[in-house]
GROMACS .gro file of C-alpha atoms in nm:
model
  257
    1MET     CA    1  10.369  12.617   6.202
    2THR     CA    2  10.446  12.271   6.334
    3THR     CA    3  10.347  12.138   6.677
    4ALA     CA    4  10.568  11.961   6.928
    5LEU     CA    5  10.446  11.766   7.231
    6ILE     CA    6  10.688  11.750   7.526
    7THR     CA    7  10.641  11.529   7.830
    8GLY     CA    8  10.797  11.643   8.156
    9SER     CA    9  10.805  11.992   8.007
   10THR     CA   10  10.813  12.206   8.320
   11ALA     CA   11  11.172  12.142   8.432
   12GLY     CA   12  11.517  12.037   8.320
   13ILE     CA   13  11.569  11.896   7.972
   14GLY     CA   14  11.197  11.914   7.894
   15ALA     CA   15  11.186  12.286   7.975
   16ALA     CA   16  11.498  12.342   7.763
   17PHE     CA   17  11.329  12.169   7.468
   18ALA     CA   18  11.021  12.388   7.522
   19ARG     CA   19  11.228  12.709   7.523
   20ARG     CA   20  11.422  12.615   7.211
   21LEU     CA   21  11.125  12.488   7.010
   22ALA     CA   22  10.914  12.792   7.103
   23ALA     CA   23  11.199  13.023   7.001
   24ASP     CA   24  11.213  12.837   6.667
   25GLY     CA   25  10.840  12.905   6.613
   26HIS     CA   26  10.685  12.569   6.700
   27ASN     CA   27  10.349  12.552   6.872
   28LEU     CA   28  10.367  12.334   7.182
   29VAL     CA   29  10.167  12.081   7.379
   30LEU     CA   30  10.312  12.086   7.730
   31VAL     CA   31  10.260  11.771   7.936
   32ALA     CA   32  10.333  11.729   8.307
   33ARG     CA   33  10.159  11.656   8.638
   34ASP     CA   34  10.147  12.010   8.782
   35THR     CA   35   9.871  12.214   8.617
   36GLU     CA   36   9.978  12.540   8.776
   37ARG     CA   37  10.338  12.512   8.658
   38LEU     CA   38  10.219  12.411   8.313
   39ALA     CA   39   9.994  12.718   8.291
   40GLU     CA   40  10.277  12.947   8.397
   41GLN     CA   41  10.511  12.791   8.144
   42ALA     CA   42  10.255  12.814   7.864
   43THR     CA   43  10.185  13.180   7.935
   44GLU     CA   44  10.554  13.269   7.945
   45LEU     CA   45  10.634  13.093   7.618
   46HIS     CA   46  10.329  13.241   7.443
   47ASP     CA   47  10.409  13.594   7.558
   48ARG     CA   48  10.777  13.569   7.474
   49HIS     CA   49  10.761  13.392   7.139
   50GLY     CA   50  10.404  13.439   7.012
   51ILE     CA   51  10.341  13.066   6.977
   52GLU     CA   52  10.039  12.867   7.092
   53ALA     CA   53  10.108  12.657   7.401
   54GLU     CA   54   9.850  12.396   7.496
   55VAL     CA   55   9.846  12.258   7.851
   56LEU     CA   56   9.786  11.887   7.911
   57THR     CA   57   9.792  11.765   8.271
   58ALA     CA   58   9.885  11.396   8.280
   59ASP     CA   59  10.068  11.163   8.518
   60LEU     CA   60  10.251  10.913   8.299
   61ALA     CA   61  10.286  10.677   8.593
   62THR     CA   62   9.916  10.598   8.548
   63ASP     CA   63   9.715  10.436   8.269
   64ASP     CA   64   9.482  10.736   8.259
   65GLY     CA   65   9.774  10.976   8.221
   66ILE     CA   66   9.932  10.778   7.940
   67GLU     CA   67   9.597  10.747   7.763
   68THR     CA   68   9.538  11.124   7.792
   69ALA     CA   69   9.868  11.197   7.617
   70ALA     CA   70   9.816  10.919   7.362
   71ARG     CA   71   9.474  11.057   7.264
   72ARG     CA   72   9.627  11.398   7.195
   73LEU     CA   73   9.901  11.241   6.985
   74SER     CA   74   9.639  11.047   6.786
   75ASP     CA   75   9.434  11.357   6.703
   76ARG     CA   76   9.445  11.376   6.321
   77ARG     CA   77   9.275  11.717   6.317
   78ASN     CA   78   9.550  11.878   6.528
   79PRO     CA   79   9.855  11.670   6.442
   80VAL     CA   80  10.173  11.661   6.645
   81ASP     CA   81  10.483  11.679   6.425
   82LEU     CA   82  10.748  11.623   6.693
   83LEU     CA   83  10.725  11.418   7.013
   84ILE     CA   84  10.977  11.463   7.294
   85ASN     CA   85  10.941  11.175   7.541
   86ASN     CA   86  11.130  11.333   7.827
   87ALA     CA   87  10.935  11.247   8.144
   88GLY     CA   88  11.137  11.038   8.388
   89PHE     CA   89  11.279  11.010   8.737
   90GLY     CA   90  11.530  10.822   8.951
   91ASN     CA   91  11.489  10.616   9.265
   92LYS     CA   92  11.723  10.659   9.558
   93GLY     CA   93  11.878  10.332   9.663
   94ARG     CA   94  12.033  10.017   9.522
   95TYR     CA   95  11.850   9.712   9.392
   96LEU     CA   96  11.637   9.554   9.670
   97GLU     CA   97  11.658   9.880   9.866
   98VAL     CA   98  11.389  10.034   9.645
   99SER     CA   99  11.032   9.912   9.684
  100MET     CA  100  10.887   9.698   9.408
  101ALA     CA  101  10.608   9.953   9.363
  102ASP     CA  102  10.862  10.227   9.291
  103GLU     CA  103  11.056  10.002   9.055
  104LEU     CA  104  10.741   9.921   8.858
  105THR     CA  105  10.643  10.287   8.845
  106MET     CA  106  10.980  10.366   8.690
  107LEU     CA  107  10.930  10.100   8.425
  108LYS     CA  108  10.582  10.234   8.350
  109VAL     CA  109  10.713  10.588   8.294
  110HIS     CA  110  11.040  10.501   8.120
  111CYS     CA  111  10.924  10.204   7.913
  112GLU     CA  112  10.546  10.160   7.885
  113ALA     CA  113  10.470  10.531   7.843
  114VAL     CA  114  10.750  10.571   7.587
  115LEU     CA  115  10.623  10.271   7.389
  116ARG     CA  116  10.259  10.378   7.392
  117LEU     CA  117  10.322  10.745   7.317
  118THR     CA  118  10.576  10.675   7.044
  119SER     CA  119  10.328  10.435   6.883
  120ALA     CA  120  10.042  10.685   6.907
  121ALA     CA  121  10.254  10.959   6.751
  122THR     CA  122  10.425  10.766   6.473
  123ALA     CA  123  10.105  10.608   6.338
  124GLY     CA  124   9.982  10.948   6.223
  125MET     CA  125  10.329  11.067   6.126
  126ARG     CA  126  10.372  10.771   5.892
  127GLU     CA  127  10.040  10.848   5.725
  128ARG     CA  128  10.150  11.210   5.669
  129GLY     CA  129  10.499  11.104   5.560
  130ARG     CA  130  10.680  11.326   5.808
  131GLY     CA  131  10.749  11.367   6.178
  132GLY     CA  132  11.002  11.305   6.451
  133VAL     CA  133  11.037  11.148   6.794
  134VAL     CA  134  11.310  11.206   7.051
  135ASN     CA  135  11.310  10.957   7.337
  136VAL     CA  136  11.528  11.078   7.623
  137ALA     CA  137  11.747  10.800   7.759
  138SER     CA  138  12.080  10.837   7.942
  139VAL     CA  139  12.444  10.732   7.919
  140ALA     CA  140  12.344  10.503   8.207
  141ALA     CA  141  12.192  10.287   7.933
  142PHE     CA  142  12.540  10.167   7.836
  143VAL     CA  143  12.667  10.051   8.175
  144PRO     CA  144  12.540   9.778   8.411
  145ARG     CA  145  12.398  10.005   8.678
  146GLY     CA  146  12.061   9.911   8.824
  147THR     CA  147  11.702   9.944   8.716
  148TYR     CA  148  11.739  10.303   8.598
  149GLY     CA  149  12.014  10.211   8.352
  150ALA     CA  150  11.824   9.901   8.243
  151SER     CA  151  11.512  10.104   8.166
  152LYS     CA  152  11.712  10.356   7.967
  153ALA     CA  153  11.885  10.075   7.777
  154TRP     CA  154  11.538   9.962   7.674
  155VAL     CA  155  11.463  10.315   7.549
  156VAL     CA  156  11.775  10.312   7.331
  157GLN     CA  157  11.715   9.965   7.187
  158PHE     CA  158  11.345  10.027   7.126
  159THR     CA  159  11.406  10.363   6.958
  160GLN     CA  160  11.679  10.242   6.728
  161GLY     CA  161  11.479   9.933   6.635
  162ALA     CA  162  11.167  10.137   6.559
  163ALA     CA  163  11.377  10.383   6.358
  164LYS     CA  164  11.501  10.096   6.141
  165ASP     CA  165  11.147   9.964   6.089
  166LEU     CA  166  11.022  10.312   5.987
  167ALA     CA  167  11.318  10.395   5.763
  168GLY     CA  168  11.202  10.557   5.441
  169SER     CA  169  10.865  10.661   5.585
  170GLY     CA  170  10.965  11.021   5.653
  171VAL     CA  171  10.948  10.960   6.030
  172ARG     CA  172  11.269  11.005   6.227
  173LEU     CA  173  11.328  10.850   6.569
  174MET     CA  174  11.624  10.923   6.792
  175ALA     CA  175  11.731  10.823   7.142
  176LEU     CA  176  11.900  11.104   7.334
  177ALA     CA  177  12.158  10.988   7.589
  178PRO     CA  178  12.285  11.275   7.805
  179GLY     CA  179  12.509  11.256   8.107
  180PHE     CA  180  12.470  11.465   8.423
  181VAL     CA  181  12.253  11.772   8.355
  182ARG     CA  182  12.177  12.044   8.607
  183THR     CA  183  11.803  11.994   8.655
  184GLU     CA  184  11.557  11.906   8.935
  185PHE     CA  185  11.613  11.536   8.865
  186HIS     CA  186  11.858  11.461   9.144
  187GLN     CA  187  11.683  11.682   9.399
  188ARG     CA  188  11.349  11.507   9.339
  189ALA     CA  189  11.515  11.169   9.387
  190GLY     CA  190  11.688  11.281   9.707
  191MET     CA  191  12.029  11.233   9.547
  192GLY     CA  192  12.333  11.432   9.653
  193THR     CA  193  12.533  11.602   9.376
  194ASP     CA  194  12.810  11.785   9.563
  195ASN     CA  195  13.057  11.506   9.488
  196ILE     CA  196  13.004  11.509   9.110
  197PRO     CA  197  13.300  11.679   8.934
  198ASN     CA  198  13.220  12.003   8.753
  199TRP     CA  199  13.347  11.868   8.420
  200MET     CA  200  13.072  11.601   8.418
  201TRP     CA  201  12.786  11.853   8.419
  202LEU     CA  202  12.612  11.950   8.095
  203ASP     CA  203  12.409  12.260   8.013
  204ALA     CA  204  12.050  12.170   7.924
  205ASP     CA  205  12.012  12.435   7.652
  206LYS     CA  206  12.335  12.333   7.475
  207LEU     CA  207  12.233  11.968   7.507
  208VAL     CA  208  11.900  12.038   7.336
  209ALA     CA  209  12.066  12.232   7.055
  210ALA     CA  210  12.302  11.942   6.988
  211ALA     CA  211  12.016  11.689   7.007
  212LEU     CA  212  11.800  11.874   6.755
  213ALA     CA  213  12.097  11.905   6.519
  214ASP     CA  214  12.155  11.529   6.545
  215LEU     CA  215  11.785  11.463   6.477
  216ALA     CA  216  11.803  11.681   6.166
  217ARG     CA  217  12.105  11.478   6.049
  218GLY     CA  218  11.904  11.158   6.078
  219LYS     CA  219  12.094  11.008   6.370
  220THR     CA  220  11.915  10.741   6.574
  221LEU     CA  221  12.135  10.794   6.882
  222SER     CA  222  12.262  11.124   7.017
  223ILE     CA  223  12.529  11.151   7.285
  224PRO     CA  224  12.550  11.529   7.274
  225ASP     CA  225  12.890  11.608   7.423
  226PRO     CA  226  13.248  11.514   7.327
  227ARG     CA  227  13.334  11.424   7.688
  228TYR     CA  228  13.060  11.167   7.716
  229LYS     CA  229  13.121  11.039   7.363
  230ALA     CA  230  13.479  10.966   7.469
  231LEU     CA  231  13.363  10.794   7.787
  232MET     CA  232  13.116  10.578   7.596
  233GLY     CA  233  13.393  10.486   7.354
  234VAL     CA  234  13.588  10.345   7.647
  235VAL     CA  235  13.278  10.164   7.772
  236LYS     CA  236  13.240   9.982   7.439
  237VAL     CA  237  13.584   9.819   7.463
  238ALA     CA  238  13.600   9.759   7.841
  239PRO     CA  239  13.539   9.401   7.963
  240ARG     CA  240  13.188   9.366   8.105
  241GLY     CA  241  13.311   9.219   8.433
  242LEU     CA  242  13.553   9.503   8.491
  243LEU     CA  243  13.295   9.757   8.380
  244GLY     CA  244  13.042   9.622   8.629
  245GLY     CA  245  13.282   9.673   8.918
  246ILE     CA  246  13.380  10.023   8.807
  247THR     CA  247  13.022  10.139   8.757
  248SER     CA  248  12.921  10.000   9.095
  249LYS     CA  249  13.195  10.201   9.265
  250THR     CA  250  13.114  10.506   9.054
  251GLY     CA  251  12.749  10.477   9.146
  252ARG     CA  252  12.833  10.474   9.514
  253LYS     CA  253  13.058  10.777   9.469
  254TYR     CA  254  12.841  10.988   9.239
  255GLY     CA  255  12.497  10.837   9.290
  256PRO     CA  256  12.233  10.870   9.564
  257GLN     CA  257  12.360  10.994   9.899
   0.00000   0.00000   0.00000
């Protein structure tokens, strides 16, 4: 049985990855800040699927939290075969409306933690000649829309670059770029969602199924829905100046309220 480590495992996309991977027979290392929720999740997945679910309490906004997860990923005696870097959050407010401390915390979770954990995981994977990493980004990575989008653009570029460098090693890396997904993400950030059209929402379980299929195919970028693939196709050919104005208006309409 292989082992998968999932950050931000207790809700949203992370929880959907945990459900799917447990159902497929993977043992899990569940990483999040809330020990009680982690324990409940681990018990449920163990009882339902008969897999082993290890609990690892870590706040990836801190050096200690990142180091805790990195140490587990570096454990050669209990190797992790698949890393899902899912932990993340959004800040409510436009640039200069969000405190610098909150902006830096976002970069630590979205960029520094992803870099350090991916590096810790892939070092052992390369030695074993097998393994995979999914770094959860966002379609916001492809439009000029604030610090959140910028941090997710870094995730995409880093992941695809690392995938190229590790080509032929047996280690697969993929950036996952979903659109709006019904999770706790917006509620935690204090963002309103009533004005987001129904067609823009994705189902987390279907998203995960599509992402894992793309990883198996060797893709380095997964946009797991035809609607968002079409939108990103338009983004690629739209003038940057026009795109900046559109995304600014869209952000005001569909973003934090």
